[in-house]
PDB file of N, CA and C in Angstrom:
ATOM      1  N   MET A  27       0.833  -1.176   0.000  1.00  0.00           N
ATOM      2  CA  MET A  27       0.000   0.000   0.000  1.00  0.00           C
ATOM      3  C   MET A  27       0.880   1.242   0.000  1.00  0.00           C
ATOM      4  N   ASN A  28       0.577   2.178  -0.865  1.00  0.00           N
ATOM      5  CA  ASN A  28       1.305   3.424  -0.971  1.00  0.00           C
ATOM      6  C   ASN A  28       0.655   4.452  -0.036  1.00  0.00           C
ATOM      7  N   LEU A  29       1.312   4.780   1.065  1.00  0.00           N
ATOM      8  CA  LEU A  29       0.727   5.694   2.040  1.00  0.00           C
ATOM      9  C   LEU A  29       0.464   7.084   1.484  1.00  0.00           C
ATOM     10  N   THR A  30       1.254   7.513   0.531  1.00  0.00           N
ATOM     11  CA  THR A  30       1.029   8.853  -0.025  1.00  0.00           C
ATOM     12  C   THR A  30      -0.301   8.946  -0.759  1.00  0.00           C
ATOM     13  N   SER A  31      -0.864   7.826  -1.168  1.00  0.00           N
ATOM     14  CA  SER A  31      -2.157   7.868  -1.836  1.00  0.00           C
ATOM     15  C   SER A  31      -3.307   8.022  -0.838  1.00  0.00           C
ATOM     16  N   LEU A  32      -3.008   7.931   0.461  1.00  0.00           N
ATOM     17  CA  LEU A  32      -4.047   8.012   1.483  1.00  0.00           C
ATOM     18  C   LEU A  32      -4.169   9.387   2.134  1.00  0.00           C
ATOM     19  N   THR A  33      -3.393  10.338   1.676  1.00  0.00           N
ATOM     20  CA  THR A  33      -3.479  11.688   2.223  1.00  0.00           C
ATOM     21  C   THR A  33      -3.257  12.703   1.111  1.00  0.00           C
ATOM     22  N   THR A  34      -3.514  13.944   1.411  1.00  0.00           N
ATOM     23  CA  THR A  34      -3.310  15.042   0.467  1.00  0.00           C
ATOM     24  C   THR A  34      -2.675  16.199   1.230  1.00  0.00           C
ATOM     25  N   PRO A  35      -2.100  17.165   0.528  1.00  0.00           N
ATOM     26  CA  PRO A  35      -1.518  18.317   1.231  1.00  0.00           C
ATOM     27  C   PRO A  35      -2.512  19.024   2.160  1.00  0.00           C
ATOM     28  N   SER A  36      -3.785  19.012   1.815  1.00  0.00           N
ATOM     29  CA  SER A  36      -4.783  19.674   2.668  1.00  0.00           C
ATOM     30  C   SER A  36      -5.053  18.920   3.969  1.00  0.00           C
ATOM     31  N   LEU A  37      -4.538  17.710   4.088  1.00  0.00           N
ATOM     32  CA  LEU A  37      -4.684  16.926   5.315  1.00  0.00           C
ATOM     33  C   LEU A  37      -3.386  16.864   6.116  1.00  0.00           C
ATOM     34  N   ILE A  38      -2.402  17.665   5.724  1.00  0.00           N
ATOM     35  CA  ILE A  38      -1.111  17.702   6.412  1.00  0.00           C
ATOM     36  C   ILE A  38      -0.962  19.058   7.081  1.00  0.00           C
ATOM     37  N   ASN A  39      -0.757  19.036   8.378  1.00  0.00           N
ATOM     38  CA  ASN A  39      -0.656  20.252   9.185  1.00  0.00           C
ATOM     39  C   ASN A  39       0.710  20.275   9.855  1.00  0.00           C
ATOM     40  N   LEU A  40       1.499  21.282   9.559  1.00  0.00           N
ATOM     41  CA  LEU A  40       2.854  21.360  10.097  1.00  0.00           C
ATOM     42  C   LEU A  40       2.962  22.457  11.146  1.00  0.00           C
ATOM     43  N   GLN A  41       3.700  22.163  12.203  1.00  0.00           N
ATOM     44  CA  GLN A  41       3.975  23.111  13.275  1.00  0.00           C
ATOM     45  C   GLN A  41       2.698  23.732  13.833  1.00  0.00           C
ATOM     46  N   THR A  42       1.778  22.884  14.257  1.00  0.00           N
ATOM     47  CA  THR A  42       0.491  23.323  14.772  1.00  0.00           C
ATOM     48  C   THR A  42       0.468  23.250  16.298  1.00  0.00           C
ATOM     49  N   THR A  43      -0.565  23.843  16.878  1.00  0.00           N
ATOM     50  CA  THR A  43      -0.775  23.745  18.317  1.00  0.00           C
ATOM     51  C   THR A  43      -2.243  23.418  18.561  1.00  0.00           C
ATOM     52  N   TYR A  44      -2.489  22.662  19.598  1.00  0.00           N
ATOM     53  CA  TYR A  44      -3.835  22.306  20.023  1.00  0.00           C
ATOM     54  C   TYR A  44      -3.876  22.434  21.537  1.00  0.00           C
ATOM     55  N   VAL A  45      -5.033  22.714  22.087  1.00  0.00           N
ATOM     56  CA  VAL A  45      -5.133  22.868  23.539  1.00  0.00           C
ATOM     57  C   VAL A  45      -5.083  21.528  24.256  1.00  0.00           C
ATOM     58  N   SER A  46      -5.368  20.442  23.532  1.00  0.00           N
ATOM     59  CA  SER A  46      -5.349  19.115  24.152  1.00  0.00           C
ATOM     60  C   SER A  46      -5.232  18.039  23.084  1.00  0.00           C
ATOM     61  N   ARG A  47      -4.989  16.837  23.537  1.00  0.00           N
ATOM     62  CA  ARG A  47      -4.957  15.688  22.633  1.00  0.00           C
ATOM     63  C   ARG A  47      -6.305  15.515  21.952  1.00  0.00           C
ATOM     64  N   ASP A  48      -7.384  15.622  22.734  1.00  0.00           N
ATOM     65  CA  ASP A  48      -8.726  15.466  22.166  1.00  0.00           C
ATOM     66  C   ASP A  48      -9.021  16.537  21.122  1.00  0.00           C
ATOM     67  N   ALA A  49      -8.568  17.762  21.372  1.00  0.00           N
ATOM     68  CA  ALA A  49      -8.776  18.844  20.410  1.00  0.00           C
ATOM     69  C   ALA A  49      -8.050  18.551  19.100  1.00  0.00           C
ATOM     70  N   ALA A  50      -6.876  17.963  19.195  1.00  0.00           N
ATOM     71  CA  ALA A  50      -6.129  17.598  17.991  1.00  0.00           C
ATOM     72  C   ALA A  50      -6.879  16.533  17.194  1.00  0.00           C
ATOM     73  N   ILE A  51      -7.370  15.520  17.892  1.00  0.00           N
ATOM     74  CA  ILE A  51      -8.116  14.449  17.227  1.00  0.00           C
ATOM     75  C   ILE A  51      -9.366  15.017  16.562  1.00  0.00           C
ATOM     76  N   GLU A  52     -10.074  15.888  17.258  1.00  0.00           N
ATOM     77  CA  GLU A  52     -11.284  16.492  16.706  1.00  0.00           C
ATOM     78  C   GLU A  52     -10.986  17.351  15.491  1.00  0.00           C
ATOM     79  N   ALA A  53      -9.907  18.117  15.533  1.00  0.00           N
ATOM     80  CA  ALA A  53      -9.542  18.972  14.396  1.00  0.00           C
ATOM     81  C   ALA A  53      -9.181  18.134  13.167  1.00  0.00           C
ATOM     82  N   LEU A  54      -8.433  17.061  13.371  1.00  0.00           N
ATOM     83  CA  LEU A  54      -8.050  16.216  12.244  1.00  0.00           C
ATOM     84  C   LEU A  54      -9.261  15.469  11.688  1.00  0.00           C
ATOM     85  N   ALA A  55     -10.172  15.067  12.574  1.00  0.00           N
ATOM     86  CA  ALA A  55     -11.410  14.425  12.111  1.00  0.00           C
ATOM     87  C   ALA A  55     -12.237  15.405  11.278  1.00  0.00           C
ATOM     88  N   GLU A  56     -12.271  16.649  11.686  1.00  0.00           N
ATOM     89  CA  GLU A  56     -13.002  17.664  10.920  1.00  0.00           C
ATOM     90  C   GLU A  56     -12.406  17.802   9.522  1.00  0.00           C
ATOM     91  N   GLN A  57     -11.095  17.782   9.425  1.00  0.00           N
ATOM     92  CA  GLN A  57     -10.455  17.856   8.109  1.00  0.00           C
ATOM     93  C   GLN A  57     -10.832  16.651   7.260  1.00  0.00           C
ATOM     94  N   LEU A  58     -10.803  15.465   7.839  1.00  0.00           N
ATOM     95  CA  LEU A  58     -11.186  14.270   7.088  1.00  0.00           C
ATOM     96  C   LEU A  58     -12.630  14.375   6.615  1.00  0.00           C
ATOM     97  N   TYR A  59     -13.491  14.884   7.479  1.00  0.00           N
ATOM     98  CA  TYR A  59     -14.904  15.053   7.120  1.00  0.00           C
ATOM     99  C   TYR A  59     -15.048  16.072   5.983  1.00  0.00           C
ATOM    100  N   GLN A  60     -14.362  17.188   6.094  1.00  0.00           N
ATOM    101  CA  GLN A  60     -14.448  18.232   5.068  1.00  0.00           C
ATOM    102  C   GLN A  60     -13.909  17.751   3.715  1.00  0.00           C
ATOM    103  N   GLN A  61     -12.984  16.829   3.736  1.00  0.00           N
ATOM    104  CA  GLN A  61     -12.411  16.289   2.498  1.00  0.00           C
ATOM    105  C   GLN A  61     -13.223  15.117   1.953  1.00  0.00           C
ATOM    106  N   GLY A  62     -14.350  14.806   2.596  1.00  0.00           N
ATOM    107  CA  GLY A  62     -15.232  13.762   2.097  1.00  0.00           C
ATOM    108  C   GLY A  62     -14.780  12.347   2.403  1.00  0.00           C
ATOM    109  N   LYS A  63     -13.938  12.191   3.411  1.00  0.00           N
ATOM    110  CA  LYS A  63     -13.431  10.858   3.753  1.00  0.00           C
ATOM    111  C   LYS A  63     -14.319  10.129   4.762  1.00  0.00           C
ATOM    112  N   LEU A  64     -15.243  10.862   5.401  1.00  0.00           N
ATOM    113  CA  LEU A  64     -16.112  10.279   6.425  1.00  0.00           C
ATOM    114  C   LEU A  64     -17.573  10.469   6.055  1.00  0.00           C
ATOM    115  N   HIS A  65     -18.381   9.468   6.370  1.00  0.00           N
ATOM    116  CA  HIS A  65     -19.830   9.596   6.237  1.00  0.00           C
ATOM    117  C   HIS A  65     -20.379  10.407   7.408  1.00  0.00           C
ATOM    118  N   ASN A  66     -19.831  10.141   8.603  1.00  0.00           N
ATOM    119  CA  ASN A  66     -20.375  10.711   9.826  1.00  0.00           C
ATOM    120  C   ASN A  66     -19.229  11.000  10.787  1.00  0.00           C
ATOM    121  N   LYS A  67     -18.940  12.271  10.999  1.00  0.00           N
ATOM    122  CA  LYS A  67     -17.807  12.651  11.847  1.00  0.00           C
ATOM    123  C   LYS A  67     -18.028  12.247  13.303  1.00  0.00           C
ATOM    124  N   GLU A  68     -19.224  12.429  13.830  1.00  0.00           N
ATOM    125  CA  GLU A  68     -19.489  12.110  15.232  1.00  0.00           C
ATOM    126  C   GLU A  68     -19.325  10.611  15.498  1.00  0.00           C
ATOM    127  N   GLN A  69     -19.823   9.792  14.591  1.00  0.00           N
ATOM    128  CA  GLN A  69     -19.684   8.337  14.732  1.00  0.00           C
ATOM    129  C   GLN A  69     -18.206   7.945  14.664  1.00  0.00           C
ATOM    130  N   TYR A  70     -17.466   8.582  13.771  1.00  0.00           N
ATOM    131  CA  TYR A  70     -16.033   8.322  13.651  1.00  0.00           C
ATOM    132  C   TYR A  70     -15.311   8.692  14.948  1.00  0.00           C
ATOM    133  N   LEU A  71     -15.597   9.893  15.475  1.00  0.00           N
ATOM    134  CA  LEU A  71     -14.951  10.325  16.707  1.00  0.00           C
ATOM    135  C   LEU A  71     -15.284   9.392  17.870  1.00  0.00           C
ATOM    136  N   LYS A  72     -16.507   8.925  17.928  1.00  0.00           N
ATOM    137  CA  LYS A  72     -16.905   7.988  18.982  1.00  0.00           C
ATOM    138  C   LYS A  72     -16.028   6.738  18.928  1.00  0.00           C
ATOM    139  N   ALA A  73     -15.814   6.203  17.728  1.00  0.00           N
ATOM    140  CA  ALA A  73     -14.977   5.010  17.569  1.00  0.00           C
ATOM    141  C   ALA A  73     -13.526   5.292  17.951  1.00  0.00           C
ATOM    142  N   VAL A  74     -13.020   6.446  17.578  1.00  0.00           N
ATOM    143  CA  VAL A  74     -11.630   6.789  17.905  1.00  0.00           C
ATOM    144  C   VAL A  74     -11.461   6.928  19.414  1.00  0.00           C
ATOM    145  N   PHE A  75     -12.373   7.653  20.070  1.00  0.00           N
ATOM    146  CA  PHE A  75     -12.242   7.848  21.516  1.00  0.00           C
ATOM    147  C   PHE A  75     -12.486   6.552  22.288  1.00  0.00           C
ATOM    148  N   GLU A  76     -13.340   5.673  21.775  1.00  0.00           N
ATOM    149  CA  GLU A  76     -13.516   4.356  22.407  1.00  0.00           C
ATOM    150  C   GLU A  76     -12.222   3.564  22.325  1.00  0.00           C
ATOM    151  N   ARG A  77     -11.553   3.620  21.177  1.00  0.00           N
ATOM    152  CA  ARG A  77     -10.269   2.918  21.020  1.00  0.00           C
ATOM    153  C   ARG A  77      -9.218   3.522  21.939  1.00  0.00           C
ATOM    154  N   GLU A  78      -9.178   4.843  22.035  1.00  0.00           N
ATOM    155  CA  GLU A  78      -8.215   5.511  22.920  1.00  0.00           C
ATOM    156  C   GLU A  78      -8.460   5.125  24.379  1.00  0.00           C
ATOM    157  N   ALA A  79      -9.708   4.895  24.762  1.00  0.00           N
ATOM    158  CA  ALA A  79     -10.040   4.520  26.137  1.00  0.00           C
ATOM    159  C   ALA A  79      -9.493   3.136  26.494  1.00  0.00           C
ATOM    160  N   GLN A  80      -9.286   2.290  25.484  1.00  0.00           N
ATOM    161  CA  GLN A  80      -8.730   0.951  25.714  1.00  0.00           C
ATOM    162  C   GLN A  80      -7.249   1.016  26.018  1.00  0.00           C
ATOM    163  N   GLY A  81      -6.600   2.055  25.554  1.00  0.00           N
ATOM    164  CA  GLY A  81      -5.167   2.242  25.741  1.00  0.00           C
ATOM    165  C   GLY A  81      -4.675   3.224  24.713  1.00  0.00           C
ATOM    166  N   PRO A  82      -3.693   4.013  25.064  1.00  0.00           N
ATOM    167  CA  PRO A  82      -3.208   5.029  24.131  1.00  0.00           C
ATOM    168  C   PRO A  82      -2.622   4.412  22.862  1.00  0.00           C
ATOM    169  N   THR A  83      -2.705   5.165  21.801  1.00  0.00           N
ATOM    170  CA  THR A  83      -2.175   4.709  20.519  1.00  0.00           C
ATOM    171  C   THR A  83      -0.807   5.336  20.229  1.00  0.00           C
ATOM    172  N   ALA A  84      -0.184   5.854  21.270  1.00  0.00           N
ATOM    173  CA  ALA A  84       1.150   6.440  21.119  1.00  0.00           C
ATOM    174  C   ALA A  84       2.157   5.345  20.796  1.00  0.00           C
ATOM    175  N   LEU A  85       3.030   5.636  19.854  1.00  0.00           N
ATOM    176  CA  LEU A  85       4.061   4.681  19.449  1.00  0.00           C
ATOM    177  C   LEU A  85       5.426   5.044  20.020  1.00  0.00           C
ATOM    178  N   GLY A  86       5.524   6.194  20.672  1.00  0.00           N
ATOM    179  CA  GLY A  86       6.800   6.670  21.188  1.00  0.00           C
ATOM    180  C   GLY A  86       7.409   7.687  20.251  1.00  0.00           C
ATOM    181  N   GLU A  87       8.451   8.347  20.730  1.00  0.00           N
ATOM    182  CA  GLU A  87       9.133   9.371  19.938  1.00  0.00           C
ATOM    183  C   GLU A  87       8.178  10.463  19.466  1.00  0.00           C
ATOM    184  N   GLY A  88       7.128  10.723  20.242  1.00  0.00           N
ATOM    185  CA  GLY A  88       6.180  11.782  19.895  1.00  0.00           C
ATOM    186  C   GLY A  88       5.207  11.419  18.798  1.00  0.00           C
ATOM    187  N   LEU A  89       5.080  10.155  18.470  1.00  0.00           N
ATOM    188  CA  LEU A  89       4.185   9.714  17.397  1.00  0.00           C
ATOM    189  C   LEU A  89       3.010   8.950  17.975  1.00  0.00           C
ATOM    190  N   ALA A  90       1.815   9.310  17.513  1.00  0.00           N
ATOM    191  CA  ALA A  90       0.602   8.592  17.910  1.00  0.00           C
ATOM    192  C   ALA A  90      -0.264   8.399  16.672  1.00  0.00           C
ATOM    193  N   VAL A  91      -1.040   7.331  16.686  1.00  0.00           N
ATOM    194  CA  VAL A  91      -1.915   7.024  15.558  1.00  0.00           C
ATOM    195  C   VAL A  91      -3.324   6.720  16.089  1.00  0.00           C
ATOM    196  N   PRO A  92      -4.037   7.754  16.528  1.00  0.00           N
ATOM    197  CA  PRO A  92      -5.410   7.522  16.976  1.00  0.00           C
ATOM    198  C   PRO A  92      -6.258   7.008  15.816  1.00  0.00           C
ATOM    199  N   HIS A  93      -7.074   6.006  16.092  1.00  0.00           N
ATOM    200  CA  HIS A  93      -7.881   5.400  15.035  1.00  0.00           C
ATOM    201  C   HIS A  93      -9.024   4.620  15.664  1.00  0.00           C
ATOM    202  N   GLY A  94      -9.958   4.229  14.855  1.00  0.00           N
ATOM    203  CA  GLY A  94     -11.058   3.405  15.310  1.00  0.00           C
ATOM    204  C   GLY A  94     -11.650   2.646  14.140  1.00  0.00           C
ATOM    205  N   LYS A  95     -12.419   1.623  14.439  1.00  0.00           N
ATOM    206  CA  LYS A  95     -13.090   0.854  13.383  1.00  0.00           C
ATOM    207  C   LYS A  95     -14.568   1.233  13.381  1.00  0.00           C
ATOM    208  N   THR A  96     -15.035   1.707  12.220  1.00  0.00           N
ATOM    209  CA  THR A  96     -16.418   2.140  12.118  1.00  0.00           C
ATOM    210  C   THR A  96     -16.832   2.245  10.656  1.00  0.00           C
ATOM    211  N   ASP A  97     -18.118   2.088  10.437  1.00  0.00           N
ATOM    212  CA  ASP A  97     -18.674   2.276   9.095  1.00  0.00           C
ATOM    213  C   ASP A  97     -18.776   3.748   8.719  1.00  0.00           C
ATOM    214  N   ALA A  98     -18.403   4.640   9.633  1.00  0.00           N
ATOM    215  CA  ALA A  98     -18.444   6.080   9.364  1.00  0.00           C
ATOM    216  C   ALA A  98     -17.379   6.494   8.358  1.00  0.00           C
ATOM    217  N   VAL A  99     -16.402   5.626   8.116  1.00  0.00           N
ATOM    218  CA  VAL A  99     -15.332   5.934   7.176  1.00  0.00           C
ATOM    219  C   VAL A  99     -15.795   5.608   5.759  1.00  0.00           C
ATOM    220  N   LYS A 100     -15.729   6.610   4.912  1.00  0.00           N
ATOM    221  CA  LYS A 100     -16.137   6.449   3.516  1.00  0.00           C
ATOM    222  C   LYS A 100     -14.992   5.880   2.681  1.00  0.00           C
ATOM    223  N   GLU A 101     -13.783   6.331   2.966  1.00  0.00           N
ATOM    224  CA  GLU A 101     -12.614   5.927   2.178  1.00  0.00           C
ATOM    225  C   GLU A 101     -11.372   6.011   3.058  1.00  0.00           C
ATOM    226  N   ALA A 102     -10.482   5.058   2.931  1.00  0.00           N
ATOM    227  CA  ALA A 102      -9.260   5.042   3.736  1.00  0.00           C
ATOM    228  C   ALA A 102      -8.453   6.323   3.496  1.00  0.00           C
ATOM    229  N   ALA A 103      -8.063   6.954   4.591  1.00  0.00           N
ATOM    230  CA  ALA A 103      -7.304   8.195   4.503  1.00  0.00           C
ATOM    231  C   ALA A 103      -6.721   8.490   5.884  1.00  0.00           C
ATOM    232  N   PHE A 104      -5.776   9.423   5.913  1.00  0.00           N
ATOM    233  CA  PHE A 104      -5.297   9.895   7.210  1.00  0.00           C
ATOM    234  C   PHE A 104      -4.901  11.360   7.119  1.00  0.00           C
ATOM    235  N   ALA A 105      -5.087  12.025   8.231  1.00  0.00           N
ATOM    236  CA  ALA A 105      -4.649  13.402   8.403  1.00  0.00           C
ATOM    237  C   ALA A 105      -3.442  13.372   9.353  1.00  0.00           C
ATOM    238  N   VAL A 106      -2.532  14.310   9.158  1.00  0.00           N
ATOM    239  CA  VAL A 106      -1.280  14.334   9.909  1.00  0.00           C
ATOM    240  C   VAL A 106      -1.085  15.725  10.522  1.00  0.00           C
ATOM    241  N   ALA A 107      -0.537  15.743  11.710  1.00  0.00           N
ATOM    242  CA  ALA A 107      -0.157  17.019  12.318  1.00  0.00           C
ATOM    243  C   ALA A 107       1.183  16.863  13.014  1.00  0.00           C
ATOM    244  N   THR A 108       2.033  17.836  12.820  1.00  0.00           N
ATOM    245  CA  THR A 108       3.235  17.935  13.642  1.00  0.00           C
ATOM    246  C   THR A 108       2.992  19.107  14.581  1.00  0.00           C
ATOM    247  N   LEU A 109       3.515  19.003  15.787  1.00  0.00           N
ATOM    248  CA  LEU A 109       3.279  20.040  16.777  1.00  0.00           C
ATOM    249  C   LEU A 109       4.461  20.982  16.852  1.00  0.00           C
ATOM    250  N   SER A 110       4.158  22.249  17.011  1.00  0.00           N
ATOM    251  CA  SER A 110       5.237  23.221  17.192  1.00  0.00           C
ATOM    252  C   SER A 110       5.760  23.079  18.610  1.00  0.00           C
ATOM    253  N   LYS A 111       7.018  23.295  18.784  1.00  0.00           N
ATOM    254  CA  LYS A 111       7.629  23.203  20.111  1.00  0.00           C
ATOM    255  C   LYS A 111       7.443  24.546  20.805  1.00  0.00           C
ATOM    256  N   THR A 112       6.987  24.478  22.056  1.00  0.00           N
ATOM    257  CA  THR A 112       6.776  25.732  22.794  1.00  0.00           C
ATOM    258  C   THR A 112       7.768  25.887  23.896  1.00  0.00           C
TER     259      THR A 112
END
């Protein structure tokens, strides 16, 4: 699978800030919804937060991959954010 085919420049956010982890997840979900990748943003967020409640999706080195399984996803895609250092 070619990962570059699953995202677009409009889904890549560099040197961003969010007030919380949840705010970051919500902002990226909104981008996926606006790009037509989700049928239902609220259902998608519910699945992601349920998965996060089972255990964090952090991989270390400042990398996390929040995700969930749901029919709310219209097409495989991902949004990316790097955080600015404060």
